[in-house]
mmCIF file of C-alpha atoms and ligand atoms in Angstrom:
data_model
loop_
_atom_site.group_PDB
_atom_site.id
_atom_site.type_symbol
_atom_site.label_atom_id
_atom_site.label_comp_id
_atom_site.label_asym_id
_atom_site.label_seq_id
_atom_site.Cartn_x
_atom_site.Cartn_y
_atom_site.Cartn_z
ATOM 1 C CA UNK P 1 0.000 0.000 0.000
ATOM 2 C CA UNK P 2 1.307 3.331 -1.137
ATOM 3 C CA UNK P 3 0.430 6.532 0.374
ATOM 4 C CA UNK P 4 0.691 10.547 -0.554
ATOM 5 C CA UNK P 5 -1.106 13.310 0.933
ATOM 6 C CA UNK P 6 -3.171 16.604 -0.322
ATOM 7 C CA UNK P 7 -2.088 19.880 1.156
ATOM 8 C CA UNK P 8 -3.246 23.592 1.851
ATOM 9 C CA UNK P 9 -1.785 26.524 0.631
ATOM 10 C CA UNK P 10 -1.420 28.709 3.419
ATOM 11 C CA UNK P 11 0.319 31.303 1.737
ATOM 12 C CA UNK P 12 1.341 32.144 -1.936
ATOM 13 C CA UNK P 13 -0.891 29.986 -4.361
ATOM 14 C CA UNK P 14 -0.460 31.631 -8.042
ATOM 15 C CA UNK P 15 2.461 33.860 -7.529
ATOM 16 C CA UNK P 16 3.924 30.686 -7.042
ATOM 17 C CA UNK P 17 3.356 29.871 -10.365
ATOM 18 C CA UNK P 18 5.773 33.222 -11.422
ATOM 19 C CA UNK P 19 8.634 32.110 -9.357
ATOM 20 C CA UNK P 20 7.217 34.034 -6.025
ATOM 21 C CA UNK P 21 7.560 31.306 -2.874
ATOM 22 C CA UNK P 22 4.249 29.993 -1.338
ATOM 23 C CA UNK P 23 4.186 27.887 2.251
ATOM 24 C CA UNK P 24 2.355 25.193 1.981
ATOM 25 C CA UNK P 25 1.024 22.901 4.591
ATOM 26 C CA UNK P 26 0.881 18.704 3.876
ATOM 27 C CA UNK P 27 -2.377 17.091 5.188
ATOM 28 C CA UNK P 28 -2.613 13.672 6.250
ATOM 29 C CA UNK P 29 -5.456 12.446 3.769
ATOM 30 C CA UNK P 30 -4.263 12.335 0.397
ATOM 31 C CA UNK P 31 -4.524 9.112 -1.922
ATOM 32 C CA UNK P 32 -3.430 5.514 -0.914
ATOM 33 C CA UNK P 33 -2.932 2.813 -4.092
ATOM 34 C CA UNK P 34 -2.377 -0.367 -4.222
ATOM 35 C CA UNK P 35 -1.342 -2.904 -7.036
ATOM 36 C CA UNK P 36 -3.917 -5.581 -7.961
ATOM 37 C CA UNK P 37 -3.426 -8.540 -9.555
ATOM 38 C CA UNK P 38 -3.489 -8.716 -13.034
ATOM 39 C CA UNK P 39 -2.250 -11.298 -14.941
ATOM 40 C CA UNK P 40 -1.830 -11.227 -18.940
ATOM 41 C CA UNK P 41 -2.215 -6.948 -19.028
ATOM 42 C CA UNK P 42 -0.070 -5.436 -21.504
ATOM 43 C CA UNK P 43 -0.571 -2.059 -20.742
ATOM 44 C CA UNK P 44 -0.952 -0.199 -17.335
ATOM 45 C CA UNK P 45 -4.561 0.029 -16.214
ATOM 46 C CA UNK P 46 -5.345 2.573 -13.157
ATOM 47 C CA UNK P 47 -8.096 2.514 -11.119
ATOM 48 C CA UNK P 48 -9.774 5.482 -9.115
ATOM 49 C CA UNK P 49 -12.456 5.260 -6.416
ATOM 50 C CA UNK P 50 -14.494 6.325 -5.282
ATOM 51 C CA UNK P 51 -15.088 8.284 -8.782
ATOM 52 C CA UNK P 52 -15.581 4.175 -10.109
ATOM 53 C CA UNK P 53 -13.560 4.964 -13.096
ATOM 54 C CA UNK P 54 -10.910 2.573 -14.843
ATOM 55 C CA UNK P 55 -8.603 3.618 -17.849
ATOM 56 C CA UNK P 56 -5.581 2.548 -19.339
ATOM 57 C CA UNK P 57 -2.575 4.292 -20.071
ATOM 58 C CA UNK P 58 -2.447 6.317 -23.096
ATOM 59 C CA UNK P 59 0.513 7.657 -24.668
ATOM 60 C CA UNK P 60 0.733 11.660 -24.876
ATOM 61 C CA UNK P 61 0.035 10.949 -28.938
ATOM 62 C CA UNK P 62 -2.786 8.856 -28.796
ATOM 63 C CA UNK P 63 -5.656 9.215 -30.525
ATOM 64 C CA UNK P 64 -7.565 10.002 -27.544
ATOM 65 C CA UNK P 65 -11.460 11.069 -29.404
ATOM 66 C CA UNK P 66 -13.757 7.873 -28.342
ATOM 67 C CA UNK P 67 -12.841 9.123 -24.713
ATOM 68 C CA UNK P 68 -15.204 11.610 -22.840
ATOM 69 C CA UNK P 69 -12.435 14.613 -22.052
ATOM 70 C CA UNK P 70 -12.359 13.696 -18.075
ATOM 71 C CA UNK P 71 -11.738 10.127 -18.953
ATOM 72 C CA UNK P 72 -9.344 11.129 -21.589
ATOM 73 C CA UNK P 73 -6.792 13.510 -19.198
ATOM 74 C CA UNK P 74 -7.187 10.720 -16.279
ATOM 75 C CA UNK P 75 -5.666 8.384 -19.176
ATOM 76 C CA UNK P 76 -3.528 10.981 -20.664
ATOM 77 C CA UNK P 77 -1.988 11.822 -17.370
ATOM 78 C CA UNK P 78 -1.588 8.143 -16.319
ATOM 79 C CA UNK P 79 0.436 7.411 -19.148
ATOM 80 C CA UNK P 80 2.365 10.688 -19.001
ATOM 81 C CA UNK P 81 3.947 8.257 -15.341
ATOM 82 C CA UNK P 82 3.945 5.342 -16.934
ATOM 83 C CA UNK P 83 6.211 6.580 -19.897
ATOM 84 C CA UNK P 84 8.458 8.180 -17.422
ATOM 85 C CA UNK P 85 9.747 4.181 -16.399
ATOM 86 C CA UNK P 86 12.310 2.588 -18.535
ATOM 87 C CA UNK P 87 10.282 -0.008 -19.096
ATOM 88 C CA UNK P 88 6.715 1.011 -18.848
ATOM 89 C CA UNK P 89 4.993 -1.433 -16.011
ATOM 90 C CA UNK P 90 2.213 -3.012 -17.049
ATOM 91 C CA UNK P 91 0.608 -3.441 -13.932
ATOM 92 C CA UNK P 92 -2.968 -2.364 -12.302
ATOM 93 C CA UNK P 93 -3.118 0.035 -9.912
ATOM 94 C CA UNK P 94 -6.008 1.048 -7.860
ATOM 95 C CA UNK P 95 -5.921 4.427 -5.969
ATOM 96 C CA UNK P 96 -8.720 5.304 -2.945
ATOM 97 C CA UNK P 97 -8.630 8.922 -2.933
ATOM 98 C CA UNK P 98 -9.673 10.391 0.531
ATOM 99 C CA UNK P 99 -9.860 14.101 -1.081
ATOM 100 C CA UNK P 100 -12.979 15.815 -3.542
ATOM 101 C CA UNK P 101 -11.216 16.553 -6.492
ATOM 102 C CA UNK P 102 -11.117 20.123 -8.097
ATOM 103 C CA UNK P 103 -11.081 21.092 -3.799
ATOM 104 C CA UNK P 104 -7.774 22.873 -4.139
ATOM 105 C CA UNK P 105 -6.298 20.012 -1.585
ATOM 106 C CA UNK P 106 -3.751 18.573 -4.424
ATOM 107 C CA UNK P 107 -5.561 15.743 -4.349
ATOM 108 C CA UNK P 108 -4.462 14.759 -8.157
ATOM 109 C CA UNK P 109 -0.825 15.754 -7.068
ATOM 110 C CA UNK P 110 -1.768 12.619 -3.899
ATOM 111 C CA UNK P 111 -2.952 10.842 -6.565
ATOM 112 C CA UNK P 112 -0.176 10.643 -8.964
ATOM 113 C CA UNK P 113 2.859 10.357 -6.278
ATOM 114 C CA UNK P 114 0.930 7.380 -4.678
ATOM 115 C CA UNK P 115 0.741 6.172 -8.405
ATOM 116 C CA UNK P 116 4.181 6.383 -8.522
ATOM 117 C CA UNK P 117 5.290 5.184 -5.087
ATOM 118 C CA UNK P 118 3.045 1.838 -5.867
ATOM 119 C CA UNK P 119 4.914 1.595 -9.373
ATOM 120 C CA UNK P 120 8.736 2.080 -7.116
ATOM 121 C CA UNK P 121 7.401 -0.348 -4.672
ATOM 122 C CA UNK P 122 6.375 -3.088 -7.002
ATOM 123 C CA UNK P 123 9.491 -2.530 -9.373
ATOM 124 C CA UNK P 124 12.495 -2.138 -6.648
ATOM 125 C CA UNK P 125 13.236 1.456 -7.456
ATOM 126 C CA UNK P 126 14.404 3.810 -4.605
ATOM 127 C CA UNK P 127 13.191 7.629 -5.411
ATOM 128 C CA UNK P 128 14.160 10.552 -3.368
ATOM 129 C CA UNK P 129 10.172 12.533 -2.316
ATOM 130 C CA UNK P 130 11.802 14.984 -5.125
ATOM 131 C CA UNK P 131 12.009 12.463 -7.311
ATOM 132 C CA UNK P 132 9.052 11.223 -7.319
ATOM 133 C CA UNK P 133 7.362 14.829 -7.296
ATOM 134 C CA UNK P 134 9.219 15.225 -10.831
ATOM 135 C CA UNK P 135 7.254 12.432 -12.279
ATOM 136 C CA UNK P 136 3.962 12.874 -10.588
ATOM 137 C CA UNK P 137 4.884 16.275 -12.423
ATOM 138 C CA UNK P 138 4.141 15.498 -15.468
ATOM 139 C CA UNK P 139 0.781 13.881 -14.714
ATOM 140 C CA UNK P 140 -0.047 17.474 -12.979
ATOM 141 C CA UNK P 141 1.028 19.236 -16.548
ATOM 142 C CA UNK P 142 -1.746 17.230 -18.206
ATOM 143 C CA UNK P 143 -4.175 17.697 -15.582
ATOM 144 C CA UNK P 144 -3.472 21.397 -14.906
ATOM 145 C CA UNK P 145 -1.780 22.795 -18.124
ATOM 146 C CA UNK P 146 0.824 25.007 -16.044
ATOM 147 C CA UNK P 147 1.424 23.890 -12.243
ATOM 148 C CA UNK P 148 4.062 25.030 -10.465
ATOM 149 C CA UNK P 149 5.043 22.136 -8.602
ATOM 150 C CA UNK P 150 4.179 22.703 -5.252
ATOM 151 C CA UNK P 151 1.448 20.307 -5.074
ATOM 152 C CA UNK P 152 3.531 17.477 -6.019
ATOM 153 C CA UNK P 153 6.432 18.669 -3.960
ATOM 154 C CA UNK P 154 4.040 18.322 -1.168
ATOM 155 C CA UNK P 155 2.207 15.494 -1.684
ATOM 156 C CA UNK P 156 5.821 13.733 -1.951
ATOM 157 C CA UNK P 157 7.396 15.216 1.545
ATOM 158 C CA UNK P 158 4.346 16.688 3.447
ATOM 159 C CA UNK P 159 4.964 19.087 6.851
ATOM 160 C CA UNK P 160 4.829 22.296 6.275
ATOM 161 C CA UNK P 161 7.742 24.233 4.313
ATOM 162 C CA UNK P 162 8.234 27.025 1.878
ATOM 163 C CA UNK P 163 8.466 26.174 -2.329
ATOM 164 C CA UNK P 164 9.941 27.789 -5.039
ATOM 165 C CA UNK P 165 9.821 26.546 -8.449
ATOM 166 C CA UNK P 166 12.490 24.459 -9.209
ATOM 167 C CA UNK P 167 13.853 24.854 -5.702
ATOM 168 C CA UNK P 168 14.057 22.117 -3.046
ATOM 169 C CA UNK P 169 11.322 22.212 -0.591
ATOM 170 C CA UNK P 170 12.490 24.408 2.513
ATOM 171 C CA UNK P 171 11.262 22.864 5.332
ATOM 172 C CA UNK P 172 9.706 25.293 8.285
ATOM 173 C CA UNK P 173 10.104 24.868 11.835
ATOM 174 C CA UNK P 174 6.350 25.795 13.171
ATOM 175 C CA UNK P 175 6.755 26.516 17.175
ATOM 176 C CA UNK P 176 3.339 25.091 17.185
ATOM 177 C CA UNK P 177 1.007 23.126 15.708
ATOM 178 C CA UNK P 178 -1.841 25.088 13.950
ATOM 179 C CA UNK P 179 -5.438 24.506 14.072
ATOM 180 C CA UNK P 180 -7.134 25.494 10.438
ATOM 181 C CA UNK P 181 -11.322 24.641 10.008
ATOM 182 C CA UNK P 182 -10.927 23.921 5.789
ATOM 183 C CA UNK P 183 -14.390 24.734 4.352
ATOM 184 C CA UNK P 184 -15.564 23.536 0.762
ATOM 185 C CA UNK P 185 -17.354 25.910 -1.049
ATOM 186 C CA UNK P 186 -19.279 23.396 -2.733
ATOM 187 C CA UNK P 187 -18.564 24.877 -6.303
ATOM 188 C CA UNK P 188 -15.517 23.143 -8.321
ATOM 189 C CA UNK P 189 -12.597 24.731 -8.042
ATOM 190 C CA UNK P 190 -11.083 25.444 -11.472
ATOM 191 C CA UNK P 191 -7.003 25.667 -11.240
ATOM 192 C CA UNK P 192 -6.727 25.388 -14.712
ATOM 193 C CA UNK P 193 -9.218 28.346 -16.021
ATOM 194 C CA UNK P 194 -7.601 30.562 -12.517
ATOM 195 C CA UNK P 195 -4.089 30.086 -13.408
ATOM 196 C CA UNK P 196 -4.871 30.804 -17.396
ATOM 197 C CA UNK P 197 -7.283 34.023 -15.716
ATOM 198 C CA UNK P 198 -3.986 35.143 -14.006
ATOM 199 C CA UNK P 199 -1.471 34.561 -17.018
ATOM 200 C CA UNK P 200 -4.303 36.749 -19.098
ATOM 201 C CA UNK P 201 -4.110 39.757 -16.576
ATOM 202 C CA UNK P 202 -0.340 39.295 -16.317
ATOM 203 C CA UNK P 203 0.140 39.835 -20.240
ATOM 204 C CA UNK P 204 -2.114 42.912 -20.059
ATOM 205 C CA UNK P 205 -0.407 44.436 -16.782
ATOM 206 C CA UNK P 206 2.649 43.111 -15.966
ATOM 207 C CA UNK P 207 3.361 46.217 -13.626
ATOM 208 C CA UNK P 208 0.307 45.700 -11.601
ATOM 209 C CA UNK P 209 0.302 41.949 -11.066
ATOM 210 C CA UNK P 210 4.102 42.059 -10.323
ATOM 211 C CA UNK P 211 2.977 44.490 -7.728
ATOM 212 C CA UNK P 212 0.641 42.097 -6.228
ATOM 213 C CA UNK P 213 2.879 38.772 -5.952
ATOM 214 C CA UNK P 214 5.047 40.811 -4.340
ATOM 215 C CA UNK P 215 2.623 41.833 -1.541
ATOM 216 C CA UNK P 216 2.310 38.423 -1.467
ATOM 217 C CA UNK P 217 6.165 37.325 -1.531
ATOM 218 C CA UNK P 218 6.451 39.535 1.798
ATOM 219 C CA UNK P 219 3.070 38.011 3.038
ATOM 220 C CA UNK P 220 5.152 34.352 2.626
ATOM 221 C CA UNK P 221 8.437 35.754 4.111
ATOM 222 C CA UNK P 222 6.486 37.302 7.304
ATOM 223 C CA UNK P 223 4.293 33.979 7.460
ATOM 224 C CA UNK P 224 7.227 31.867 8.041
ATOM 225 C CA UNK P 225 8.290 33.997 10.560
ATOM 226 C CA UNK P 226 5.198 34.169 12.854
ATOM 227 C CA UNK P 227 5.271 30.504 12.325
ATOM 228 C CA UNK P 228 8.024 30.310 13.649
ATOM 229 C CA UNK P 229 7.376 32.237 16.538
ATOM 230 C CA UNK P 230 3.990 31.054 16.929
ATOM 231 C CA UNK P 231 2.379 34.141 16.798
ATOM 232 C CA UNK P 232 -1.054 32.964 15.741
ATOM 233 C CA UNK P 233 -2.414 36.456 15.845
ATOM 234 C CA UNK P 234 -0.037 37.712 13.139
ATOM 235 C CA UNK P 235 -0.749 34.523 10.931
ATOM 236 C CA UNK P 236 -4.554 35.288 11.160
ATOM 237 C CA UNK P 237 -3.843 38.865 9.742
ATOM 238 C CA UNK P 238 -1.593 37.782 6.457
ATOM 239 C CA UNK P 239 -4.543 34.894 6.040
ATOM 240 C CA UNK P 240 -6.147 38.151 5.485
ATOM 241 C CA UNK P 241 -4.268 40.526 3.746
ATOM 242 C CA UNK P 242 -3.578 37.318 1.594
ATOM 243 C CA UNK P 243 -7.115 36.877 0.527
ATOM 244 C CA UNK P 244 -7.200 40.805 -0.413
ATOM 245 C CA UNK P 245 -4.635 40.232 -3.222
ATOM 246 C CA UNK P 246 -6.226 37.362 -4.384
ATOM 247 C CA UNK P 247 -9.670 39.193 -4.642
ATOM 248 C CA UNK P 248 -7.587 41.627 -6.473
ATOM 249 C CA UNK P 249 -6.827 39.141 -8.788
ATOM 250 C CA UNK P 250 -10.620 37.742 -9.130
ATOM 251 C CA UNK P 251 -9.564 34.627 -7.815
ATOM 252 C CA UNK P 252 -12.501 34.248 -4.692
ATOM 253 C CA UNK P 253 -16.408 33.984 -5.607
ATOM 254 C CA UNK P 254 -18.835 35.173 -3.175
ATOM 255 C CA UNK P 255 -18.977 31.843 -1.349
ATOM 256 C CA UNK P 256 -16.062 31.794 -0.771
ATOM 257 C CA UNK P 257 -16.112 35.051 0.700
ATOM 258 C CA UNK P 258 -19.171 34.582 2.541
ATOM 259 C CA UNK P 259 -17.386 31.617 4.177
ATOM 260 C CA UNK P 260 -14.715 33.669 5.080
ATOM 261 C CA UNK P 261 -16.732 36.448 6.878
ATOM 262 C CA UNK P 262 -18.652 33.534 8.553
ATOM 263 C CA UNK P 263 -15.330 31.644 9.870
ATOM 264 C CA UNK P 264 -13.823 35.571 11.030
ATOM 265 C CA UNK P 265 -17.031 36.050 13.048
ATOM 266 C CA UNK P 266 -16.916 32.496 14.642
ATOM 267 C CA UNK P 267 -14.191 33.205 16.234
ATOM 268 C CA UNK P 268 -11.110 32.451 13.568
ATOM 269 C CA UNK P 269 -7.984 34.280 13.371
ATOM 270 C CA UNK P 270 -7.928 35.050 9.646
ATOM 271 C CA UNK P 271 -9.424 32.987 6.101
ATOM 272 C CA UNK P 272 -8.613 33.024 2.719
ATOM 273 C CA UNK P 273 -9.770 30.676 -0.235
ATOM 274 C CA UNK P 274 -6.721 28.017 -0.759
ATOM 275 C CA UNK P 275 -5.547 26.597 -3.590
ATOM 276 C CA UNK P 276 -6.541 27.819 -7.519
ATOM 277 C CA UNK P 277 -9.605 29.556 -5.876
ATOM 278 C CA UNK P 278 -12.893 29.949 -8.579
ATOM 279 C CA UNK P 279 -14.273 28.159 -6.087
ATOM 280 C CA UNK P 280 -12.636 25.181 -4.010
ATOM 281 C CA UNK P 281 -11.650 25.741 -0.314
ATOM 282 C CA UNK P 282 -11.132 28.260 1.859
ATOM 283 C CA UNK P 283 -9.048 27.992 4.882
ATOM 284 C CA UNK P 284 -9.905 29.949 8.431
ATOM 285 C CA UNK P 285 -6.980 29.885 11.471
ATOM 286 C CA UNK P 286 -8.466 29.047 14.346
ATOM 287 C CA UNK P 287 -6.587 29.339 17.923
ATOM 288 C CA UNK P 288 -7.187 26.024 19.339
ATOM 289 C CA UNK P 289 -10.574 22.549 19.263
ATOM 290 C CA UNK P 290 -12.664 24.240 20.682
ATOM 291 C CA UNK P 291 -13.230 27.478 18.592
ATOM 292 C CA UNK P 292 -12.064 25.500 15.637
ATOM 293 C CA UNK P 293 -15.411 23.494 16.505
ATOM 294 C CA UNK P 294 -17.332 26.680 16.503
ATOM 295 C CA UNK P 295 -16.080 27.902 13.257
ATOM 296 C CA UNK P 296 -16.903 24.305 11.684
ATOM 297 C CA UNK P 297 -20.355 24.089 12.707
ATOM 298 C CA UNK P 298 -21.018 28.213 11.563
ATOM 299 C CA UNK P 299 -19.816 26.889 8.008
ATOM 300 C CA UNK P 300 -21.906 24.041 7.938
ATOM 301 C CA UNK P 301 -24.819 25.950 9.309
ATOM 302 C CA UNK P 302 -24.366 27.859 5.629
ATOM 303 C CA UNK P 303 -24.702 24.617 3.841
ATOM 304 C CA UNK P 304 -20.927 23.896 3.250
ATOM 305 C CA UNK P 305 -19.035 20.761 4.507
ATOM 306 C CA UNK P 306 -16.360 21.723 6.735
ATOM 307 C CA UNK P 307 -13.290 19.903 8.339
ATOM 308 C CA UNK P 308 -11.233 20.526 11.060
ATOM 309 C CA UNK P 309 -7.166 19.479 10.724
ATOM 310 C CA UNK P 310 -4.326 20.437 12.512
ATOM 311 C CA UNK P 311 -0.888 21.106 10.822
HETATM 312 O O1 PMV X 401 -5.917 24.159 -6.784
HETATM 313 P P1 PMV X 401 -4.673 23.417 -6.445
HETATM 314 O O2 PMV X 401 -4.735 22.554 -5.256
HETATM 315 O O3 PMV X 401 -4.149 22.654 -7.647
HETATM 316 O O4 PMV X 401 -3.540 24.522 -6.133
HETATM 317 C C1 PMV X 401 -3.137 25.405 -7.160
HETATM 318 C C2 PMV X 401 -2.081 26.351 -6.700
HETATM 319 C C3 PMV X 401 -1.710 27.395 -7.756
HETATM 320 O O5 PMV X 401 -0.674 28.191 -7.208
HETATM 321 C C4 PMV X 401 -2.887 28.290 -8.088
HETATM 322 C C5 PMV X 401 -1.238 26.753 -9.056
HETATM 323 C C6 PMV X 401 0.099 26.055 -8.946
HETATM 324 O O6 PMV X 401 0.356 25.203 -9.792
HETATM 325 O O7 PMV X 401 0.881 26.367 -8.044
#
């Protein structure tokens, strides 16, 4: 049995994608897989529940149009692992995820490094968590069009530590664990129309957008630091000077902001939506159970599920 988890952006999602860090937090749910048995298969077939699907692996220049498209990038991004082996395993792999998909959790990022530590496990291979985040990479590409990596980084190493593109992960010392209430909005998140959203404004006004990843560069930088210090108060005010630049950007909807007014006047430190945003998660900082209880049961109250983790 292989195992990767999801994660929450605390800080940073989409200037991330620009070369601007983000801190990111690993959760403990993610994806677990495990090889079934299979003999006589001469390609690699993945399976995914709960969504009850099954594909095969299809090579990046298959012909791909007796598919429906979700079907078709699940296969797609399968084989985009597969062809990163030597010698292409033709082996079935079924993958629980314990995530909603299109959340903002990573959960496809959980998905394809469990993919890929099954693969490793069955085969002998020894990967570095880096290692394996390059391949799950590729899946990502197909099911994302431009991620920055930090989902896979995650879902390969988990705690809670700063990324830059095509830097290692830098782990951060929290003084403290954290207690965050993660609310789903209830509307699919949409990473891949967000991210293309941002690239659109970026072409127009470079200046302006620069501008605002930079508020949000400092917002990661200070982050790290009241994490470190475990100054909870301070983390609950970049949560939401955070979700200010990302409204800027067009990035919440209003139920996502609704939820965040909500979780602020249960009690929680600071929100923000996590993740692509368009819908998705948001995330509220709460200071310990008890009000993180309070802030969980105002969300649901609103109709939303709500969960409370700590990091
Ligand atoms: O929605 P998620 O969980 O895939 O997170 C996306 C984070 C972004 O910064 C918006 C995109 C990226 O690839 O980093």
């Amino acid at each position: 049995m292989a195992r990767a988890g999801g994660k929450v952006i605390l800080f940073g999602e989409h200037g991330v994608v620009y070369g601007r860090p983000a801190l990111a937090a690993g959760l403990s749910t993610g994806a677990t897989a495990e090889l079934l048995s299979a003999p006589g298969l001469t390609t690699a077939r993945l399976t995914v529940d709960p969504w009850g699907v099954t594909v095969d692996a299809l090579a990046p220049d298959a012909s791909t149009h007796a598919l429906a498209a979700s079907t078709n990038q699940l296969a797609l991004a399968f084989g985009a692992i597969v062809a990163a082996y030597e010698q292409p395993p033709a082996l079935h792999v079924k993958v629980k995820m314990e995530l909603p998909s299109g959340a903002g959790l990573g959960g496809s990022a959980a998905l394809s490094v469990a993919i890929v530590r099954a693969f490793d496990e069955a085969l002998g291979i020894a990967r570095s968590p880096s290692e394996a985040a390059d391949i799950a990479l590729r899946a990502e590409r197909v099911f994302h069009g431009n991620p920055s990596g930090v989902d896979t980084a995650m879902a390969a190493a988990g705690g809670v530590a700063v990324y830059r593109k095509g830097q290692p992960l830098q782990p951060v010392q929290a003084k403290q664990r954290i207690t965050l209430v993660v609310g789903h909005s209830g509307e699919p998140g949409m990473t891949k129309e967000t991210v293309a959203s941002v690239a659109r404004q970026h072409a127009q006004r470079p200046e302006k957008v620069e501008q605002i990843f930079a508020g949000m560069e400092a917002i990661v930088n200070n982050g790290k630091r009241a994490l470190e210090r475990g100054d909870l108060v301070s983390l609950g005010q970049l949560m939401e000077l955070n979700q200010k630049l990302l409204v800027t950007l067009v990035l919440s909807t209003p139920r996502l902001e609704e939820m965040c007014t909500v979780a602020v006047k249960a009690g929680a430190l600071g929100s923000k939506l996590t993740g692509g945003g368009g819908g998705g998660c948001m995330i509220a900082l709460v200071s310990d159970a008890e009000s993180g209880k309070a802030v969980q049961e105002a969300l649901q109250k609103l109709g939303r599920e709500a969960f409370v983790t700590m990091v």
